[in-house]
């Protein structure tokens, strides 16, 4: 696969050095007369640029800048039924073609007037000052921004597209002790190479044409990846149908395994270490989606689970439940950042007080977390203890089934919710799903075989 993201950065660096464009005498000066500029030619980040260009500081090309803020979360009138888009760092991931079209959160006019939030318009460029350092976007309509962002309005001798391309070449590093961030004066003092406006436009045109070609490559690679995902799904399907491995008599049967688990569970119930669950109806022929080997057994997922917990959300109106929280709090949006099928950290964090005063529950490294709404069919494990919200459910498997085998099976399910507003499945629907259970030894062989095949495909 071609690393087009790295290619784009290399192309932009060439553009910022004047190696992609032609310098023409008739273009005039890079900085109009009367514009006072700072000396940045000796900046450690300065490099050789064409003689018709000028090194300046970012502050020399900014006509106006504003920061943002957050209306108090304890005042409902600042948030309820708000119709003013309020941008935060998390909206950058949903930007389209470099523009934020809409935001996740909204505030009221009263919230805007009673906070340090500021409105920005389509003429502004918005940069992250904390967390997602180095990210830059524009807005497609007027909206407010929070304290992690800063809006810049450029002077007329600098094209917006050119500045955005320059900014993407920067390695912006924060020095904050808790949440990495940069100060306004650090941003304003970055060295900035300015060509004449006409050359800026030629650079933009050249970069756009190259990026259009890279977009085509990206689309082709995405199609290739999609084809690989289809192949991966078919391989897993074959594995969980017993078509990839040999069934060995010495493995025993799934029936024997379940009998052993049932005895152990009965003892645990007797000792009041776990609660008894209501027996589910026998599996009917209509529920069985495919044939399995004779020593396997169709079971319901409930038979494989030792314990399960739902989650919840601490009240957003109580700052003590959120401010400076150090407990990771997982929601559906964290699944997109899962690394190798593991939730390593979360976007949001809560306090111990927030955990104790809500229905949020902790999942640990021995559990598997499943989406019950919106991200239906998504499954992940957790790399460290973390709380979960109401859209997730944590399950702890009994020793009848390996985690790896369960995750492989679950990834093949097409789960459709029946909710009228937000699609979701109920706990009883999850527990009633049928599952093809092989003996433990064969589960291990299936996982090993699939991993072996996958490694040869993705090498």
PDB file of N, CA, C and O in Angstrom, residues 305-373:
ATOM      1  N   UNK A 305     -21.710 -16.916  29.043  1.00  0.00           N
ATOM      2  CA  UNK A 305     -21.376 -15.708  29.802  1.00  0.00           C
ATOM      3  C   UNK A 305     -21.461 -15.949  31.303  1.00  0.00           C
ATOM      4  O   UNK A 305     -22.443 -16.467  31.813  1.00  0.00           O
ATOM      5  N   UNK A 306     -20.391 -15.559  31.969  1.00  0.00           N
ATOM      6  CA  UNK A 306     -20.307 -15.701  33.425  1.00  0.00           C
ATOM      7  C   UNK A 306     -20.916 -14.501  34.137  1.00  0.00           C
ATOM      8  O   UNK A 306     -21.549 -14.617  35.172  1.00  0.00           O
ATOM      9  N   UNK A 307     -20.714 -13.305  33.529  1.00  0.00           N
ATOM     10  CA  UNK A 307     -21.204 -12.062  34.120  1.00  0.00           C
ATOM     11  C   UNK A 307     -21.342 -11.027  33.031  1.00  0.00           C
ATOM     12  O   UNK A 307     -20.626 -11.068  32.029  1.00  0.00           O
ATOM     13  N   UNK A 308     -22.274 -10.090  33.186  1.00  0.00           N
ATOM     14  CA  UNK A 308     -22.384  -8.984  32.237  1.00  0.00           C
ATOM     15  C   UNK A 308     -22.853  -7.737  32.967  1.00  0.00           C
ATOM     16  O   UNK A 308     -23.558  -7.813  33.976  1.00  0.00           O
ATOM     17  N   UNK A 309     -22.441  -6.579  32.450  1.00  0.00           N
ATOM     18  CA  UNK A 309     -22.799  -5.298  33.056  1.00  0.00           C
ATOM     19  C   UNK A 309     -23.099  -4.275  31.973  1.00  0.00           C
ATOM     20  O   UNK A 309     -22.446  -4.250  30.925  1.00  0.00           O
ATOM     21  N   UNK A 310     -24.089  -3.434  32.235  1.00  0.00           N
ATOM     22  CA  UNK A 310     -24.349  -2.298  31.367  1.00  0.00           C
ATOM     23  C   UNK A 310     -23.596  -1.079  31.874  1.00  0.00           C
ATOM     24  O   UNK A 310     -22.732  -1.178  32.744  1.00  0.00           O
ATOM     25  N   UNK A 311     -23.938   0.089  31.354  1.00  0.00           N
ATOM     26  CA  UNK A 311     -23.220   1.293  31.758  1.00  0.00           C
ATOM     27  C   UNK A 311     -24.142   2.479  31.904  1.00  0.00           C
ATOM     28  O   UNK A 311     -25.365   2.345  31.883  1.00  0.00           O
ATOM     29  N   UNK A 312     -23.571   3.651  32.057  1.00  0.00           N
ATOM     30  CA  UNK A 312     -24.353   4.868  32.222  1.00  0.00           C
ATOM     31  C   UNK A 312     -23.498   6.106  32.091  1.00  0.00           C
ATOM     32  O   UNK A 312     -22.275   6.028  31.931  1.00  0.00           O
ATOM     33  N   UNK A 313     -24.152   7.268  32.154  1.00  0.00           N
ATOM     34  CA  UNK A 313     -23.480   8.557  31.994  1.00  0.00           C
ATOM     35  C   UNK A 313     -23.698   9.422  33.229  1.00  0.00           C
ATOM     36  O   UNK A 313     -24.846   9.716  33.580  1.00  0.00           O
ATOM     37  N   UNK A 314     -22.622   9.822  33.906  1.00  0.00           N
ATOM     38  CA  UNK A 314     -22.779  10.765  35.029  1.00  0.00           C
ATOM     39  C   UNK A 314     -23.403  12.071  34.533  1.00  0.00           C
ATOM     40  O   UNK A 314     -23.197  12.471  33.384  1.00  0.00           O
ATOM     41  N   UNK A 315     -24.152  12.748  35.379  1.00  0.00           N
ATOM     42  CA  UNK A 315     -24.819  13.989  34.992  1.00  0.00           C
ATOM     43  C   UNK A 315     -23.807  15.022  34.488  1.00  0.00           C
ATOM     44  O   UNK A 315     -22.818  15.315  35.157  1.00  0.00           O
ATOM     45  N   UNK A 316     -24.076  15.564  33.301  1.00  0.00           N
ATOM     46  CA  UNK A 316     -23.200  16.593  32.730  1.00  0.00           C
ATOM     47  C   UNK A 316     -23.335  17.914  33.475  1.00  0.00           C
ATOM     48  O   UNK A 316     -22.519  18.818  33.319  1.00  0.00           O
ATOM     49  N   UNK A 317     -24.402  18.029  34.273  1.00  0.00           N
ATOM     50  CA  UNK A 317     -24.642  19.274  35.004  1.00  0.00           C
ATOM     51  C   UNK A 317     -23.843  19.355  36.301  1.00  0.00           C
ATOM     52  O   UNK A 317     -23.873  20.370  36.987  1.00  0.00           O
ATOM     53  N   UNK A 318     -23.128  18.284  36.628  1.00  0.00           N
ATOM     54  CA  UNK A 318     -22.335  18.265  37.869  1.00  0.00           C
ATOM     55  C   UNK A 318     -20.845  18.246  37.500  1.00  0.00           C
ATOM     56  O   UNK A 318     -20.303  17.203  37.122  1.00  0.00           O
ATOM     57  N   UNK A 319     -20.154  19.375  37.575  1.00  0.00           N
ATOM     58  CA  UNK A 319     -18.740  19.446  37.177  1.00  0.00           C
ATOM     59  C   UNK A 319     -17.850  18.452  37.917  1.00  0.00           C
ATOM     60  O   UNK A 319     -16.872  17.944  37.358  1.00  0.00           O
ATOM     61  N   UNK A 320     -18.201  18.169  39.192  1.00  0.00           N
ATOM     62  CA  UNK A 320     -17.374  17.269  39.994  1.00  0.00           C
ATOM     63  C   UNK A 320     -17.339  15.849  39.435  1.00  0.00           C
ATOM     64  O   UNK A 320     -16.465  15.059  39.788  1.00  0.00           O
ATOM     65  N   UNK A 321     -18.283  15.512  38.569  1.00  0.00           N
ATOM     66  CA  UNK A 321     -18.304  14.180  37.973  1.00  0.00           C
ATOM     67  C   UNK A 321     -17.374  14.078  36.765  1.00  0.00           C
ATOM     68  O   UNK A 321     -17.067  12.973  36.312  1.00  0.00           O
ATOM     69  N   UNK A 322     -16.917  15.247  36.242  1.00  0.00           N
ATOM     70  CA  UNK A 322     -16.150  15.259  34.989  1.00  0.00           C
ATOM     71  C   UNK A 322     -14.812  15.994  35.090  1.00  0.00           C
ATOM     72  O   UNK A 322     -13.816  15.519  34.537  1.00  0.00           O
ATOM     73  N   UNK A 323     -14.805  17.122  35.768  1.00  0.00           N
ATOM     74  CA  UNK A 323     -13.603  17.971  35.771  1.00  0.00           C
ATOM     75  C   UNK A 323     -12.398  17.227  36.356  1.00  0.00           C
ATOM     76  O   UNK A 323     -12.451  16.698  37.463  1.00  0.00           O
ATOM     77  N   UNK A 324     -11.305  17.191  35.568  1.00  0.00           N
ATOM     78  CA  UNK A 324     -10.057  16.522  35.967  1.00  0.00           C
ATOM     79  C   UNK A 324     -10.246  15.035  36.256  1.00  0.00           C
ATOM     80  O   UNK A 324      -9.494  14.439  37.040  1.00  0.00           O
ATOM     81  N   UNK A 325     -11.250  14.440  35.634  1.00  0.00           N
ATOM     82  CA  UNK A 325     -11.482  13.003  35.806  1.00  0.00           C
ATOM     83  C   UNK A 325     -10.327  12.178  35.270  1.00  0.00           C
ATOM     84  O   UNK A 325      -9.731  12.513  34.246  1.00  0.00           O
ATOM     85  N   UNK A 326      -9.988  11.093  35.965  1.00  0.00           N
ATOM     86  CA  UNK A 326      -8.888  10.228  35.509  1.00  0.00           C
ATOM     87  C   UNK A 326      -9.341   8.795  35.224  1.00  0.00           C
ATOM     88  O   UNK A 326      -8.509   7.916  35.022  1.00  0.00           O
ATOM     89  N   UNK A 327     -10.660   8.568  35.219  1.00  0.00           N
ATOM     90  CA  UNK A 327     -11.180   7.238  34.887  1.00  0.00           C
ATOM     91  C   UNK A 327     -11.653   7.248  33.442  1.00  0.00           C
ATOM     92  O   UNK A 327     -12.578   7.995  33.095  1.00  0.00           O
ATOM     93  N   UNK A 328     -11.030   6.473  32.559  1.00  0.00           N
ATOM     94  CA  UNK A 328     -11.497   6.428  31.164  1.00  0.00           C
ATOM     95  C   UNK A 328     -12.981   6.033  31.126  1.00  0.00           C
ATOM     96  O   UNK A 328     -13.405   5.123  31.845  1.00  0.00           O
ATOM     97  N   UNK A 329     -13.747   6.723  30.280  1.00  0.00           N
ATOM     98  CA  UNK A 329     -15.195   6.476  30.179  1.00  0.00           C
ATOM     99  C   UNK A 329     -15.515   6.218  28.713  1.00  0.00           C
ATOM    100  O   UNK A 329     -15.478   7.121  27.885  1.00  0.00           O
ATOM    101  N   UNK A 330     -15.767   4.953  28.394  1.00  0.00           N
ATOM    102  CA  UNK A 330     -15.908   4.537  26.995  1.00  0.00           C
ATOM    103  C   UNK A 330     -17.322   4.733  26.479  1.00  0.00           C
ATOM    104  O   UNK A 330     -18.297   4.477  27.176  1.00  0.00           O
ATOM    105  N   UNK A 331     -17.412   5.184  25.234  1.00  0.00           N
ATOM    106  CA  UNK A 331     -18.676   5.296  24.519  1.00  0.00           C
ATOM    107  C   UNK A 331     -18.453   4.771  23.104  1.00  0.00           C
ATOM    108  O   UNK A 331     -17.332   4.412  22.727  1.00  0.00           O
ATOM    109  N   UNK A 332     -19.509   4.735  22.316  1.00  0.00           N
ATOM    110  CA  UNK A 332     -19.428   4.184  20.962  1.00  0.00           C
ATOM    111  C   UNK A 332     -18.340   4.871  20.135  1.00  0.00           C
ATOM    112  O   UNK A 332     -17.636   4.230  19.349  1.00  0.00           O
ATOM    113  N   UNK A 333     -18.167   6.186  20.327  1.00  0.00           N
ATOM    114  CA  UNK A 333     -17.209   6.933  19.503  1.00  0.00           C
ATOM    115  C   UNK A 333     -15.765   6.491  19.734  1.00  0.00           C
ATOM    116  O   UNK A 333     -14.898   6.744  18.889  1.00  0.00           O
ATOM    117  N   UNK A 334     -15.494   5.811  20.844  1.00  0.00           N
ATOM    118  CA  UNK A 334     -14.122   5.349  21.102  1.00  0.00           C
ATOM    119  C   UNK A 334     -13.756   4.115  20.283  1.00  0.00           C
ATOM    120  O   UNK A 334     -12.570   3.808  20.126  1.00  0.00           O
ATOM    121  N   UNK A 335     -14.752   3.405  19.753  1.00  0.00           N
ATOM    122  CA  UNK A 335     -14.470   2.184  19.009  1.00  0.00           C
ATOM    123  C   UNK A 335     -13.712   2.458  17.707  1.00  0.00           C
ATOM    124  O   UNK A 335     -12.948   1.621  17.246  1.00  0.00           O
ATOM    125  N   UNK A 336     -13.907   3.635  17.127  1.00  0.00           N
ATOM    126  CA  UNK A 336     -13.214   3.952  15.878  1.00  0.00           C
ATOM    127  C   UNK A 336     -11.714   4.116  16.086  1.00  0.00           C
ATOM    128  O   UNK A 336     -10.936   4.027  15.133  1.00  0.00           O
ATOM    129  N   UNK A 337     -11.299   4.356  17.330  1.00  0.00           N
ATOM    130  CA  UNK A 337      -9.872   4.529  17.633  1.00  0.00           C
ATOM    131  C   UNK A 337      -9.275   3.291  18.312  1.00  0.00           C
ATOM    132  O   UNK A 337      -8.143   3.331  18.775  1.00  0.00           O
ATOM    133  N   UNK A 338     -10.042   2.191  18.345  1.00  0.00           N
ATOM    134  CA  UNK A 338      -9.535   0.960  18.968  1.00  0.00           C
ATOM    135  C   UNK A 338      -8.286   0.482  18.226  1.00  0.00           C
ATOM    136  O   UNK A 338      -8.242   0.480  16.995  1.00  0.00           O
ATOM    137  N   UNK A 339      -7.271   0.088  18.967  1.00  0.00           N
ATOM    138  CA  UNK A 339      -6.011  -0.355  18.386  1.00  0.00           C
ATOM    139  C   UNK A 339      -5.906  -1.872  18.486  1.00  0.00           C
ATOM    140  O   UNK A 339      -5.847  -2.417  19.588  1.00  0.00           O
ATOM    141  N   UNK A 340      -5.899  -2.533  17.317  1.00  0.00           N
ATOM    142  CA  UNK A 340      -5.800  -3.985  17.309  1.00  0.00           C
ATOM    143  C   UNK A 340      -6.938  -4.652  18.048  1.00  0.00           C
ATOM    144  O   UNK A 340      -6.755  -5.714  18.639  1.00  0.00           O
ATOM    145  N   UNK A 341      -8.134  -4.006  18.004  1.00  0.00           N
ATOM    146  CA  UNK A 341      -9.288  -4.575  18.680  1.00  0.00           C
ATOM    147  C   UNK A 341      -9.360  -4.262  20.160  1.00  0.00           C
ATOM    148  O   UNK A 341     -10.214  -4.794  20.866  1.00  0.00           O
ATOM    149  N   UNK A 342      -8.481  -3.370  20.638  1.00  0.00           N
ATOM    150  CA  UNK A 342      -8.458  -3.007  22.062  1.00  0.00           C
ATOM    151  C   UNK A 342      -8.776  -1.521  22.242  1.00  0.00           C
ATOM    152  O   UNK A 342      -8.287  -0.680  21.472  1.00  0.00           O
ATOM    153  N   UNK A 343      -9.582  -1.211  23.252  1.00  0.00           N
ATOM    154  CA  UNK A 343      -9.769   0.175  23.673  1.00  0.00           C
ATOM    155  C   UNK A 343      -8.618   0.502  24.622  1.00  0.00           C
ATOM    156  O   UNK A 343      -8.556  -0.008  25.736  1.00  0.00           O
ATOM    157  N   UNK A 344      -7.698   1.332  24.150  1.00  0.00           N
ATOM    158  CA  UNK A 344      -6.501   1.663  24.934  1.00  0.00           C
ATOM    159  C   UNK A 344      -6.768   2.856  25.843  1.00  0.00           C
ATOM    160  O   UNK A 344      -6.321   2.904  26.987  1.00  0.00           O
ATOM    161  N   UNK A 345      -7.499   3.831  25.339  1.00  0.00           N
ATOM    162  CA  UNK A 345      -7.906   4.983  26.136  1.00  0.00           C
ATOM    163  C   UNK A 345      -9.201   5.520  25.547  1.00  0.00           C
ATOM    164  O   UNK A 345      -9.678   5.053  24.520  1.00  0.00           O
ATOM    165  N   UNK A 346      -9.770   6.521  26.196  1.00  0.00           N
ATOM    166  CA  UNK A 346     -11.055   7.066  25.766  1.00  0.00           C
ATOM    167  C   UNK A 346     -10.966   8.574  25.577  1.00  0.00           C
ATOM    168  O   UNK A 346     -10.058   9.226  26.096  1.00  0.00           O
ATOM    169  N   UNK A 347     -11.906   9.110  24.830  1.00  0.00           N
ATOM    170  CA  UNK A 347     -11.952  10.556  24.607  1.00  0.00           C
ATOM    171  C   UNK A 347     -12.311  11.277  25.909  1.00  0.00           C
ATOM    172  O   UNK A 347     -11.713  12.286  26.262  1.00  0.00           O
ATOM    173  N   UNK A 348     -13.296  10.742  26.620  1.00  0.00           N
ATOM    174  CA  UNK A 348     -13.781  11.378  27.846  1.00  0.00           C
ATOM    175  C   UNK A 348     -13.337  10.601  29.081  1.00  0.00           C
ATOM    176  O   UNK A 348     -13.107   9.393  29.030  1.00  0.00           O
ATOM    177  N   UNK A 349     -13.252  11.322  30.198  1.00  0.00           N
ATOM    178  CA  UNK A 349     -12.876  10.721  31.481  1.00  0.00           C
ATOM    179  C   UNK A 349     -13.806  11.252  32.573  1.00  0.00           C
ATOM    180  O   UNK A 349     -14.283  12.391  32.497  1.00  0.00           O
ATOM    181  N   UNK A 350     -14.055  10.428  33.559  1.00  0.00           N
ATOM    182  CA  UNK A 350     -14.905  10.835  34.676  1.00  0.00           C
ATOM    183  C   UNK A 350     -14.143  10.687  35.990  1.00  0.00           C
ATOM    184  O   UNK A 350     -13.074  10.075  36.041  1.00  0.00           O
ATOM    185  N   UNK A 351     -14.712  11.245  37.058  1.00  0.00           N
ATOM    186  CA  UNK A 351     -14.095  11.145  38.382  1.00  0.00           C
ATOM    187  C   UNK A 351     -14.657   9.934  39.121  1.00  0.00           C
ATOM    188  O   UNK A 351     -15.659   9.344  38.716  1.00  0.00           O
ATOM    189  N   UNK A 352     -14.030   9.600  40.252  1.00  0.00           N
ATOM    190  CA  UNK A 352     -14.548   8.517  41.078  1.00  0.00           C
ATOM    191  C   UNK A 352     -15.945   8.863  41.578  1.00  0.00           C
ATOM    192  O   UNK A 352     -16.829   8.007  41.651  1.00  0.00           O
ATOM    193  N   UNK A 353     -16.163  10.136  41.872  1.00  0.00           N
ATOM    194  CA  UNK A 353     -17.478  10.591  42.328  1.00  0.00           C
ATOM    195  C   UNK A 353     -18.515  10.407  41.223  1.00  0.00           C
ATOM    196  O   UNK A 353     -19.661  10.017  41.472  1.00  0.00           O
ATOM    197  N   UNK A 354     -18.113  10.672  39.983  1.00  0.00           N
ATOM    198  CA  UNK A 354     -19.021  10.480  38.856  1.00  0.00           C
ATOM    199  C   UNK A 354     -19.373   9.019  38.659  1.00  0.00           C
ATOM    200  O   UNK A 354     -20.516   8.672  38.335  1.00  0.00           O
ATOM    201  N   UNK A 355     -18.382   8.144  38.868  1.00  0.00           N
ATOM    202  CA  UNK A 355     -18.624   6.705  38.745  1.00  0.00           C
ATOM    203  C   UNK A 355     -19.598   6.220  39.808  1.00  0.00           C
ATOM    204  O   UNK A 355     -20.532   5.460  39.510  1.00  0.00           O
ATOM    205  N   UNK A 356     -19.403   6.694  41.021  1.00  0.00           N
ATOM    206  CA  UNK A 356     -20.218   6.224  42.146  1.00  0.00           C
ATOM    207  C   UNK A 356     -21.638   6.781  42.134  1.00  0.00           C
ATOM    208  O   UNK A 356     -22.538   6.205  42.747  1.00  0.00           O
ATOM    209  N   UNK A 357     -21.848   7.881  41.439  1.00  0.00           N
ATOM    210  CA  UNK A 357     -23.161   8.516  41.420  1.00  0.00           C
ATOM    211  C   UNK A 357     -23.851   8.402  40.057  1.00  0.00           C
ATOM    212  O   UNK A 357     -24.584   9.295  39.635  1.00  0.00           O
ATOM    213  N   UNK A 358     -23.579   7.317  39.371  1.00  0.00           N
ATOM    214  CA  UNK A 358     -24.232   7.057  38.085  1.00  0.00           C
ATOM    215  C   UNK A 358     -24.330   5.553  37.887  1.00  0.00           C
ATOM    216  O   UNK A 358     -23.824   4.775  38.698  1.00  0.00           O
ATOM    217  N   UNK A 359     -24.963   5.158  36.797  1.00  0.00           N
ATOM    218  CA  UNK A 359     -25.068   3.730  36.484  1.00  0.00           C
ATOM    219  C   UNK A 359     -23.901   3.244  35.641  1.00  0.00           C
ATOM    220  O   UNK A 359     -23.932   2.127  35.113  1.00  0.00           O
ATOM    221  N   UNK A 360     -22.859   4.081  35.485  1.00  0.00           N
ATOM    222  CA  UNK A 360     -21.647   3.634  34.792  1.00  0.00           C
ATOM    223  C   UNK A 360     -21.021   2.483  35.571  1.00  0.00           C
ATOM    224  O   UNK A 360     -21.065   2.456  36.802  1.00  0.00           O
ATOM    225  N   UNK A 361     -20.466   1.530  34.857  1.00  0.00           N
ATOM    226  CA  UNK A 361     -19.791   0.389  35.484  1.00  0.00           C
ATOM    227  C   UNK A 361     -18.407   0.217  34.881  1.00  0.00           C
ATOM    228  O   UNK A 361     -18.142   0.651  33.754  1.00  0.00           O
ATOM    229  N   UNK A 362     -17.535  -0.426  35.638  1.00  0.00           N
ATOM    230  CA  UNK A 362     -16.176  -0.655  35.156  1.00  0.00           C
ATOM    231  C   UNK A 362     -16.055  -1.983  34.420  1.00  0.00           C
ATOM    232  O   UNK A 362     -16.502  -3.018  34.914  1.00  0.00           O
ATOM    233  N   UNK A 363     -15.456  -1.920  33.243  1.00  0.00           N
ATOM    234  CA  UNK A 363     -15.041  -3.126  32.530  1.00  0.00           C
ATOM    235  C   UNK A 363     -13.549  -3.297  32.784  1.00  0.00           C
ATOM    236  O   UNK A 363     -12.841  -2.313  33.012  1.00  0.00           O
ATOM    237  N   UNK A 364     -13.062  -4.546  32.759  1.00  0.00           N
ATOM    238  CA  UNK A 364     -11.626  -4.764  32.970  1.00  0.00           C
ATOM    239  C   UNK A 364     -11.043  -5.623  31.857  1.00  0.00           C
ATOM    240  O   UNK A 364     -11.735  -5.974  30.896  1.00  0.00           O
ATOM    241  N   UNK A 365      -9.760  -5.955  32.012  1.00  0.00           N
ATOM    242  CA  UNK A 365      -9.046  -6.663  30.949  1.00  0.00           C
ATOM    243  C   UNK A 365      -9.587  -8.062  30.669  1.00  0.00           C
ATOM    244  O   UNK A 365      -9.261  -8.662  29.642  1.00  0.00           O
ATOM    245  N   UNK A 366     -10.409  -8.584  31.559  1.00  0.00           N
ATOM    246  CA  UNK A 366     -10.977  -9.912  31.341  1.00  0.00           C
ATOM    247  C   UNK A 366     -12.340  -9.858  30.655  1.00  0.00           C
ATOM    248  O   UNK A 366     -12.944 -10.893  30.395  1.00  0.00           O
ATOM    249  N   UNK A 367     -12.789  -8.649  30.365  1.00  0.00           N
ATOM    250  CA  UNK A 367     -14.109  -8.496  29.753  1.00  0.00           C
ATOM    251  C   UNK A 367     -14.007  -8.146  28.277  1.00  0.00           C
ATOM    252  O   UNK A 367     -12.957  -7.740  27.781  1.00  0.00           O
ATOM    253  N   UNK A 368     -15.141  -8.302  27.600  1.00  0.00           N
ATOM    254  CA  UNK A 368     -15.308  -7.890  26.207  1.00  0.00           C
ATOM    255  C   UNK A 368     -16.442  -6.874  26.193  1.00  0.00           C
ATOM    256  O   UNK A 368     -17.450  -7.053  26.879  1.00  0.00           O
ATOM    257  N   UNK A 369     -16.271  -5.791  25.428  1.00  0.00           N
ATOM    258  CA  UNK A 369     -17.275  -4.738  25.395  1.00  0.00           C
ATOM    259  C   UNK A 369     -17.970  -4.731  24.039  1.00  0.00           C
ATOM    260  O   UNK A 369     -17.314  -4.764  22.989  1.00  0.00           O
ATOM    261  N   UNK A 370     -19.293  -4.702  24.080  1.00  0.00           N
ATOM    262  CA  UNK A 370     -20.122  -4.794  22.874  1.00  0.00           C
ATOM    263  C   UNK A 370     -20.993  -3.545  22.758  1.00  0.00           C
ATOM    264  O   UNK A 370     -21.529  -3.057  23.756  1.00  0.00           O
ATOM    265  N   UNK A 371     -21.152  -3.017  21.534  1.00  0.00           N
ATOM    266  CA  UNK A 371     -22.062  -1.897  21.290  1.00  0.00           C
ATOM    267  C   UNK A 371     -23.491  -2.408  21.228  1.00  0.00           C
ATOM    268  O   UNK A 371     -23.790  -3.327  20.467  1.00  0.00           O
ATOM    269  N   UNK A 372     -24.367  -1.793  22.003  1.00  0.00           N
ATOM    270  CA  UNK A 372     -25.776  -2.180  22.020  1.00  0.00           C
ATOM    271  C   UNK A 372     -26.658  -1.180  21.262  1.00  0.00           C
ATOM    272  O   UNK A 372     -27.828  -1.452  21.008  1.00  0.00           O
ATOM    273  N   UNK A 373     -26.079  -0.019  20.932  1.00  0.00           N
ATOM    274  CA  UNK A 373     -26.811   0.969  20.134  1.00  0.00           C
ATOM    275  C   UNK A 373     -25.856   1.609  19.139  1.00  0.00           C
ATOM    276  O   UNK A 373     -24.658   1.617  19.313  1.00  0.00           O
TER     277      UNK A 373
END
